PDB file of C-alpha atoms and ligand atoms in Angstrom:
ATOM      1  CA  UNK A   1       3.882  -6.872 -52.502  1.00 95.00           C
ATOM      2  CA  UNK A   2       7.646  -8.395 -52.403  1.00 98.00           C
ATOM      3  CA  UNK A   3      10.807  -7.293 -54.235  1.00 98.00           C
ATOM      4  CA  UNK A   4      12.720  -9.781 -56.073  1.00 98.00           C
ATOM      5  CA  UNK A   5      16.304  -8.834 -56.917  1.00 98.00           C
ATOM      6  CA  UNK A   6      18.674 -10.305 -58.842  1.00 97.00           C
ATOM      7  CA  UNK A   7      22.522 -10.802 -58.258  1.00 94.00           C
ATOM      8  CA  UNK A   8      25.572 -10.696 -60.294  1.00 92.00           C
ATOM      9  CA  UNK A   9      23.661  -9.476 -63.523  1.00 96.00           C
ATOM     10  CA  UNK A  10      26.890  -7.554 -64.862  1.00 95.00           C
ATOM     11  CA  UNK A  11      29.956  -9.122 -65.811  1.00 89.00           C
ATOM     12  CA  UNK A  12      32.058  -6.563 -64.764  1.00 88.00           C
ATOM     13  CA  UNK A  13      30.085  -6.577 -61.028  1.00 86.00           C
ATOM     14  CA  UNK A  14      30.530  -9.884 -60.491  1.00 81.00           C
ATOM     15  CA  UNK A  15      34.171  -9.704 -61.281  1.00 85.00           C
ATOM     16  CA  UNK A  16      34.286  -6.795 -59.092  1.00 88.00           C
ATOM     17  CA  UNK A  17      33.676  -8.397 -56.331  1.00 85.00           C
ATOM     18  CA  UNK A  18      35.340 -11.939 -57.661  1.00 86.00           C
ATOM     19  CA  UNK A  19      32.476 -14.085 -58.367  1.00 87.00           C
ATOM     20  CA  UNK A  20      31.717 -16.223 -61.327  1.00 86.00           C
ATOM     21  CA  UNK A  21      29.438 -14.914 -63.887  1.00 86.00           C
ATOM     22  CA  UNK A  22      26.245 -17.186 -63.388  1.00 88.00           C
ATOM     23  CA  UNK A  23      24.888 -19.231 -66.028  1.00 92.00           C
ATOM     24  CA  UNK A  24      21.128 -18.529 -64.851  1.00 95.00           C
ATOM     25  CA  UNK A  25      19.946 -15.411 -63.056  1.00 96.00           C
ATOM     26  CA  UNK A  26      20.719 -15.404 -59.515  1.00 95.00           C
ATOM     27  CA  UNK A  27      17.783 -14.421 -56.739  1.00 97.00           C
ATOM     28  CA  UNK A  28      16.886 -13.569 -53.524  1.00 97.00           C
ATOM     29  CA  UNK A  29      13.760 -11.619 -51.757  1.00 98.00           C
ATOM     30  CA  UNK A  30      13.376  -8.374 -50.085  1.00 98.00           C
ATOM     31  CA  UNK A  31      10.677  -7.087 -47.901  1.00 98.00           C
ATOM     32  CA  UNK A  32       8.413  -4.651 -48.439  1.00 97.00           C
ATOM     33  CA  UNK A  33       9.883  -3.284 -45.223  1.00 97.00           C
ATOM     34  CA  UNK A  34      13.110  -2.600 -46.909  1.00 98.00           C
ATOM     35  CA  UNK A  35      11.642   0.272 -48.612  1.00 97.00           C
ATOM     36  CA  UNK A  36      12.302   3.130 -46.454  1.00 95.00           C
ATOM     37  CA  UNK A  37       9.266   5.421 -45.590  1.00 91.00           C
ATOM     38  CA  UNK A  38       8.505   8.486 -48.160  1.00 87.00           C
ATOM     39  CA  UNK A  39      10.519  11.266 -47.953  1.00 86.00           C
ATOM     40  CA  UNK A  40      13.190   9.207 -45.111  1.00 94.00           C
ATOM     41  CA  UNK A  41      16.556   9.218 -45.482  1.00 97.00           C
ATOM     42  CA  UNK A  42      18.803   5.908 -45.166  1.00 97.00           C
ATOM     43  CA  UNK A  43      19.809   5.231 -41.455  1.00 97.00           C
ATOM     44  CA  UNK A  44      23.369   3.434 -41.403  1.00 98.00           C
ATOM     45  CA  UNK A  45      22.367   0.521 -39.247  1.00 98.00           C
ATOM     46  CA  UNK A  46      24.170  -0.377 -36.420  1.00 97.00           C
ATOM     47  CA  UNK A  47      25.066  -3.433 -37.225  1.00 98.00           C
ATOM     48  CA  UNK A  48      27.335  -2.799 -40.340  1.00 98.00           C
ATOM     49  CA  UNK A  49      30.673  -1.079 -40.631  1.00 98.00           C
ATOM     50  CA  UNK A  50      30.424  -1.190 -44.237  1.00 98.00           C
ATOM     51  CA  UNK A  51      27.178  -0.447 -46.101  1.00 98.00           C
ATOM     52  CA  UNK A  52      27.527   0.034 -50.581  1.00 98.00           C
ATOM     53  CA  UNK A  53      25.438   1.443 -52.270  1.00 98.00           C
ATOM     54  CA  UNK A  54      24.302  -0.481 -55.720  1.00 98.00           C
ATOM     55  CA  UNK A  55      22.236   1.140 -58.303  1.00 98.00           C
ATOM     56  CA  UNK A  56      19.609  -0.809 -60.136  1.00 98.00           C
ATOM     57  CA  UNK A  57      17.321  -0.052 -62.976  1.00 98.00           C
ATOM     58  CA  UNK A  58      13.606  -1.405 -61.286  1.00 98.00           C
ATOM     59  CA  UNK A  59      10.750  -2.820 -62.886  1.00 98.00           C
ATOM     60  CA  UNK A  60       7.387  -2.272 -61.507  1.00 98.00           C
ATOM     61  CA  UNK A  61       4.461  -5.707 -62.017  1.00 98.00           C
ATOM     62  CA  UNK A  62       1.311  -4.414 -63.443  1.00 98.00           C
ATOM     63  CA  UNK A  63      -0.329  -7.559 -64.046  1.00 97.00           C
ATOM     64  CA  UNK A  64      -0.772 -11.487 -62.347  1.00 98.00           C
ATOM     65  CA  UNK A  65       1.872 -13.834 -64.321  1.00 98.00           C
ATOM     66  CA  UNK A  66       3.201 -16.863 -63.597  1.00 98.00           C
ATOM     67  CA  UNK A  67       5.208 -18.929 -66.158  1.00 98.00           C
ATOM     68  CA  UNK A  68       5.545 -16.109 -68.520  1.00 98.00           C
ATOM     69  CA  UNK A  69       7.089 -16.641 -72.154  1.00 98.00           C
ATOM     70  CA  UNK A  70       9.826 -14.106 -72.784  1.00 97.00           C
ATOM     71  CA  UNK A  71       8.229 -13.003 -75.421  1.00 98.00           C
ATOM     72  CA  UNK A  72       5.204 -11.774 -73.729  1.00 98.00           C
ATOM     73  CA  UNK A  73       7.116 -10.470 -70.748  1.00 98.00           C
ATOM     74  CA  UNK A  74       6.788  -6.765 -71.914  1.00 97.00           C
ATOM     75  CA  UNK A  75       3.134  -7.007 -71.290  1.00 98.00           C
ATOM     76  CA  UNK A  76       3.719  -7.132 -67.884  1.00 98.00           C
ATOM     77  CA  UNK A  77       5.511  -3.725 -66.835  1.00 98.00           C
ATOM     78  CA  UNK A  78       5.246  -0.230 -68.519  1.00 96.00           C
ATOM     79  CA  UNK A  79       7.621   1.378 -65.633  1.00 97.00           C
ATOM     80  CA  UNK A  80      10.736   1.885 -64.473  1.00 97.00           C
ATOM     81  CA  UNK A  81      12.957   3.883 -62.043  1.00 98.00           C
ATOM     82  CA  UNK A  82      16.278   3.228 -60.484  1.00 98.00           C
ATOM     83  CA  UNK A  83      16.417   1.800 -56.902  1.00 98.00           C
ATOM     84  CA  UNK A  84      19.533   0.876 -54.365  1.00 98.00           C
ATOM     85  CA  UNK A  85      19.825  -2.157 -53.111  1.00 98.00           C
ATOM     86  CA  UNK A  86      21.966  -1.448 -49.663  1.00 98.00           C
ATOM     87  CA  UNK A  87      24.308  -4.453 -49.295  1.00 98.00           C
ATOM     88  CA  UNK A  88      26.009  -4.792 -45.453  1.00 98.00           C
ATOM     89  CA  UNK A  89      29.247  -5.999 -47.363  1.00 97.00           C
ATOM     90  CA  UNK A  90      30.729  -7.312 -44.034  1.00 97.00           C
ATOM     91  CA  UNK A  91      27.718  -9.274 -43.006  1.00 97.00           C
ATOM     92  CA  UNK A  92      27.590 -10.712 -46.742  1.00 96.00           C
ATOM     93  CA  UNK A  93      30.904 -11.630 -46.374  1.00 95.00           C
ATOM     94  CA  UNK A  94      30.500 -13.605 -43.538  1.00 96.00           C
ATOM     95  CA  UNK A  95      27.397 -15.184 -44.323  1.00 95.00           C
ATOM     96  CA  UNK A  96      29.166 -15.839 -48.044  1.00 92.00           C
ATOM     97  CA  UNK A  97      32.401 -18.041 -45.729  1.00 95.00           C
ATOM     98  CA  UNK A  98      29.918 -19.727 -43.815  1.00 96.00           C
ATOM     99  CA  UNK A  99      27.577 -20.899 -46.665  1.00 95.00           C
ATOM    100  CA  UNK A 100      24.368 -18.679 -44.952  1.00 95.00           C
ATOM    101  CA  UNK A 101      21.422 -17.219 -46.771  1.00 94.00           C
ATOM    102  CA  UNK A 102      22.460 -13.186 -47.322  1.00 91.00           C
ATOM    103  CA  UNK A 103      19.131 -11.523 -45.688  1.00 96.00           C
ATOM    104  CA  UNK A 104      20.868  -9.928 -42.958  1.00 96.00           C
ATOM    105  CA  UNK A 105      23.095  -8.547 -45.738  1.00 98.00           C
ATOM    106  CA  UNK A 106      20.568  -7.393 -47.732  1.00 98.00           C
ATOM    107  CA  UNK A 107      16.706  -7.654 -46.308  1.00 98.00           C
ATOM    108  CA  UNK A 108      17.312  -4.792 -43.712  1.00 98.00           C
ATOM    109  CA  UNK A 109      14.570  -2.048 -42.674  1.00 97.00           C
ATOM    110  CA  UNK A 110      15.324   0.617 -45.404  1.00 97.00           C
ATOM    111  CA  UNK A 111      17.744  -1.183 -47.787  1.00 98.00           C
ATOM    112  CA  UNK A 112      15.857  -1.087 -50.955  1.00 98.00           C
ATOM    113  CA  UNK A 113      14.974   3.057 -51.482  1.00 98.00           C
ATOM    114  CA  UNK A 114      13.252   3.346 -55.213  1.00 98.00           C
ATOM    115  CA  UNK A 115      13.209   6.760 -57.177  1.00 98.00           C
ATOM    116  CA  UNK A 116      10.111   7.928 -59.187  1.00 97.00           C
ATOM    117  CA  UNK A 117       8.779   5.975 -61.780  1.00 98.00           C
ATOM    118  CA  UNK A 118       8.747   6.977 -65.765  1.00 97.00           C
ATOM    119  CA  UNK A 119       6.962   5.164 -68.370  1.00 97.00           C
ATOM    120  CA  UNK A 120       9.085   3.013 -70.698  1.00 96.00           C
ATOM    121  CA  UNK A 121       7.363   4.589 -73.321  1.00 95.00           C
ATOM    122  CA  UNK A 122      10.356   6.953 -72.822  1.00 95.00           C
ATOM    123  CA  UNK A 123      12.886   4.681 -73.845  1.00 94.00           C
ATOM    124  CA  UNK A 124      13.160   2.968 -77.187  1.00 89.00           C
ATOM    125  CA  UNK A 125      14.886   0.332 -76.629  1.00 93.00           C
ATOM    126  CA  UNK A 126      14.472  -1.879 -73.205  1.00 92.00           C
ATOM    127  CA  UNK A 127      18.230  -3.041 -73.693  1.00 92.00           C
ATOM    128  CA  UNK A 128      19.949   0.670 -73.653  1.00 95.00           C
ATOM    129  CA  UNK A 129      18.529   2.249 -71.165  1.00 97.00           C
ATOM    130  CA  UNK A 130      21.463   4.620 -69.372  1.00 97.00           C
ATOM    131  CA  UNK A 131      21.715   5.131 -65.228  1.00 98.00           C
ATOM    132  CA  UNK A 132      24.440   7.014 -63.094  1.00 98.00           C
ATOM    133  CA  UNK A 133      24.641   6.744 -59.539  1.00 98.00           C
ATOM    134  CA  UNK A 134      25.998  10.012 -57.841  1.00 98.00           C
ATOM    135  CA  UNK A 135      27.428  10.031 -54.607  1.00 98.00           C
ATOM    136  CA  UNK A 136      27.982  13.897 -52.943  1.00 98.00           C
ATOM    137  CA  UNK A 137      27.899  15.220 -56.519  1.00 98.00           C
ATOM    138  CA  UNK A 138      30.393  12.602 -58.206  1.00 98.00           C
ATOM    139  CA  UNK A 139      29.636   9.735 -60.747  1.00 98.00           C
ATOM    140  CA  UNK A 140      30.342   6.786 -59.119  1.00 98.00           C
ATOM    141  CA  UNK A 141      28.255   4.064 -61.289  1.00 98.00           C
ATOM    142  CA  UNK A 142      27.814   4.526 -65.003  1.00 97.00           C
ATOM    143  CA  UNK A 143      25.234   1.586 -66.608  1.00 97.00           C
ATOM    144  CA  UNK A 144      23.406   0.510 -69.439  1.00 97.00           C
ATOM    145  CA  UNK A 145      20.927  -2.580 -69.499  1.00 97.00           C
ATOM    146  CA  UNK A 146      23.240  -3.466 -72.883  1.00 96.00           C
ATOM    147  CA  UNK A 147      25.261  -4.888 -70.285  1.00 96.00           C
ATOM    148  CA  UNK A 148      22.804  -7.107 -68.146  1.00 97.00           C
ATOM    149  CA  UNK A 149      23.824 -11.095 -68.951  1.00 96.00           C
ATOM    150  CA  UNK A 150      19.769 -11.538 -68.388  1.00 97.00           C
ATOM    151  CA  UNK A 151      17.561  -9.207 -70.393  1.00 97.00           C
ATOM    152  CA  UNK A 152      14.211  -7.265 -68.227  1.00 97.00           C
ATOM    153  CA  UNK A 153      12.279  -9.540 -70.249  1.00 97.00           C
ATOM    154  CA  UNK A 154      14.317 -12.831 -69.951  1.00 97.00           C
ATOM    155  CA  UNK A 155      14.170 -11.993 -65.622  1.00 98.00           C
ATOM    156  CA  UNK A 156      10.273 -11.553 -65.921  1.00 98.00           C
ATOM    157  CA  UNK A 157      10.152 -15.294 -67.614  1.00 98.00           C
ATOM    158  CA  UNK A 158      12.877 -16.999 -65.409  1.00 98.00           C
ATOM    159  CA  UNK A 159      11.469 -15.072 -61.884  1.00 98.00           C
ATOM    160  CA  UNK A 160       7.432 -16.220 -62.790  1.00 98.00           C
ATOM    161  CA  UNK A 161       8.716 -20.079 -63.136  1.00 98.00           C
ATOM    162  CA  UNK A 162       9.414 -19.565 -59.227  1.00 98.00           C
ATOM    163  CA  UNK A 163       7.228 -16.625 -58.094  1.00 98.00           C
ATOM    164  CA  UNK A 164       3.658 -15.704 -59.233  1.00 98.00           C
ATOM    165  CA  UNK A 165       3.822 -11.934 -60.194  1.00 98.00           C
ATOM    166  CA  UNK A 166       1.848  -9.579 -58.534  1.00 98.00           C
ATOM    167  CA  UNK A 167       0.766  -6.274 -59.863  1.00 98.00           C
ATOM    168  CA  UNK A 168       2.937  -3.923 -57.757  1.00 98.00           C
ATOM    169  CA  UNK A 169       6.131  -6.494 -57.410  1.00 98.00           C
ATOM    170  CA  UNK A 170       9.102  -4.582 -57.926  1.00 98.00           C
ATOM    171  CA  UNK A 171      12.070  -6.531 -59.731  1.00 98.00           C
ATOM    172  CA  UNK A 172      15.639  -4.779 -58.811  1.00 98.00           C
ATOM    173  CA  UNK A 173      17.616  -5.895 -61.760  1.00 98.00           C
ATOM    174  CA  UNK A 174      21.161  -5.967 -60.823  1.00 97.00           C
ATOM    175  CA  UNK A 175      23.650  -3.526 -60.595  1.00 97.00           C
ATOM    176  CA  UNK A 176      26.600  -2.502 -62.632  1.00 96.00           C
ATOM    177  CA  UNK A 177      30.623  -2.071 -61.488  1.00 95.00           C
ATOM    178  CA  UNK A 178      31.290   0.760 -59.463  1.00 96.00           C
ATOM    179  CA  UNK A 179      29.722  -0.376 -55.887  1.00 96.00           C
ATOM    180  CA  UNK A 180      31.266   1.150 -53.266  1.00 97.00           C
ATOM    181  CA  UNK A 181      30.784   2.027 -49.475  1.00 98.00           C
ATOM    182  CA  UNK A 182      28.638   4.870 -47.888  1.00 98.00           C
ATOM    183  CA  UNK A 183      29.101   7.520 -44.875  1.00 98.00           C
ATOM    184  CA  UNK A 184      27.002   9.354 -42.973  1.00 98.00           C
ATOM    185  CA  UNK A 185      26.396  12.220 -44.180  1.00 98.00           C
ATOM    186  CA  UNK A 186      26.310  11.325 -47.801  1.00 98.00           C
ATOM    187  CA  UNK A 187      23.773  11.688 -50.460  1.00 98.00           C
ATOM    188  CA  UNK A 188      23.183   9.473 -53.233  1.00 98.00           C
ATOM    189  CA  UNK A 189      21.406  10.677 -56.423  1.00 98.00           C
ATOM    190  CA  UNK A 190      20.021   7.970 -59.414  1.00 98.00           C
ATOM    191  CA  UNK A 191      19.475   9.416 -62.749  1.00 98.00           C
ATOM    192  CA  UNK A 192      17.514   7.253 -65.390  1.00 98.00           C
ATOM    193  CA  UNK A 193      18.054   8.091 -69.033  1.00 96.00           C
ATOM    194  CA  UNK A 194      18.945  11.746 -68.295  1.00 96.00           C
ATOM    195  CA  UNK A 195      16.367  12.243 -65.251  1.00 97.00           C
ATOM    196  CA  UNK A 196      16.892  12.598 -61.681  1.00 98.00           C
ATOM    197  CA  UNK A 197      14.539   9.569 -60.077  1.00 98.00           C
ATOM    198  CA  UNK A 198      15.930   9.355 -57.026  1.00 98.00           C
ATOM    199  CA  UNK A 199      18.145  11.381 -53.822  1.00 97.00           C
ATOM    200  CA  UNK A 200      18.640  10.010 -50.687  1.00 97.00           C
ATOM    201  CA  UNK A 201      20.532  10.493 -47.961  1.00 98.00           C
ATOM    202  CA  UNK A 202      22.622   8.674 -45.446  1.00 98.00           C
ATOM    203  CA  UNK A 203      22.068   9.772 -41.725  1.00 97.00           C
TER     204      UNK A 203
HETATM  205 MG1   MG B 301      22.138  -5.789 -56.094  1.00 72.51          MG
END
């Protein structure tokens, strides 16, 4: 199973944190290490003095694809939740200067927590589908898939020209403005169209 997440997927993220708005999706891999254990909570690692959080609506494979047509990308999913995709912001930063992949940044044990999953049955529409991010009670990230510059189904088609799908892939969509950093002590709570998916917290 491997995670495939895609970058600057919001306007007003990637102007956020001053980068252009890309003209095809951007991508990078995590682990399936990155997904903390059941039940864990999100260990600040060591190596960071400045972990954000970024909420993301996630798509869950159920079927083998590979060059899928956009238009028969729906066929591959029927659920979704809301993950975080923990970015060291420091390390990125650094490893943005030097020209470096971001793994480090991104890739780390635990970085990639993913709520429950709800059919998409319960949304009608695959392009206005509402999230909030929570942190310690207050609304911190307010999105709607309206906003992605690549649609769910457009990602499925542009990720399977690269990557065969596998059932039980997770694709973590891209976040919306509104990143910010973490403490210990926090906790961070996803809610997909109305429904809590997802609490963690930060030890
Ligand atoms: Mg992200």
């Amino acid at each position: 199973m491997k995670i495939i997440c895609v970058g600057r997927n919001y306007r007003a993220h990637a102007a956020e944190l001053k980068n252009e708005v890309p003209k095809e999706p951007v991508l990078f891999l995590k682990p399936q290490t990155s997904i903390p254990i059941k039940g864990q909570p999100f260990f600040y690692p060591d190596f960071s003095n400045d972990i954000h959080y970024e909420v993301e609506v996630v798509v869950r494979i159920k079927k083998v694809g590979k060059h899928i047509a956009p238009e028969f990308a729906h066929k591959y999913y029927d659920e979704l939740s809301l993950g975080i995709d923990f970015t060291a912001r420091d390390i990125q930063a650094e490893c943005k200067k030097k020209g470096l992949p971001w793994d480090k940044a991104k890739a780390f044990d635990g970085s990639s927590p993913v709520g429950k999953f709800v059919s998409k049955e319960k949304f009608k529409d695959m392009q206005s589908i509402d999230f909030q991010l929570f942190q310690n009670g207050e609304k911190k990230q307010d999105g709607n898939s309206k906003d992605m510059i690549f649609s769910i189904d457009e990602l499925i088609s542009y990720i399977s020209g690269f990557f065969t799908l596998k059932i039980g892939d997770l694709i973590y969509t891209g976040t919306p403005e509104g990143v910010g950093a973490v403490q210990k002590g926090d906790r961070l709570e996803a809610v997909l169209g109305g429904e809590k998916v997802l609490a963690i917290d930060i030890r």
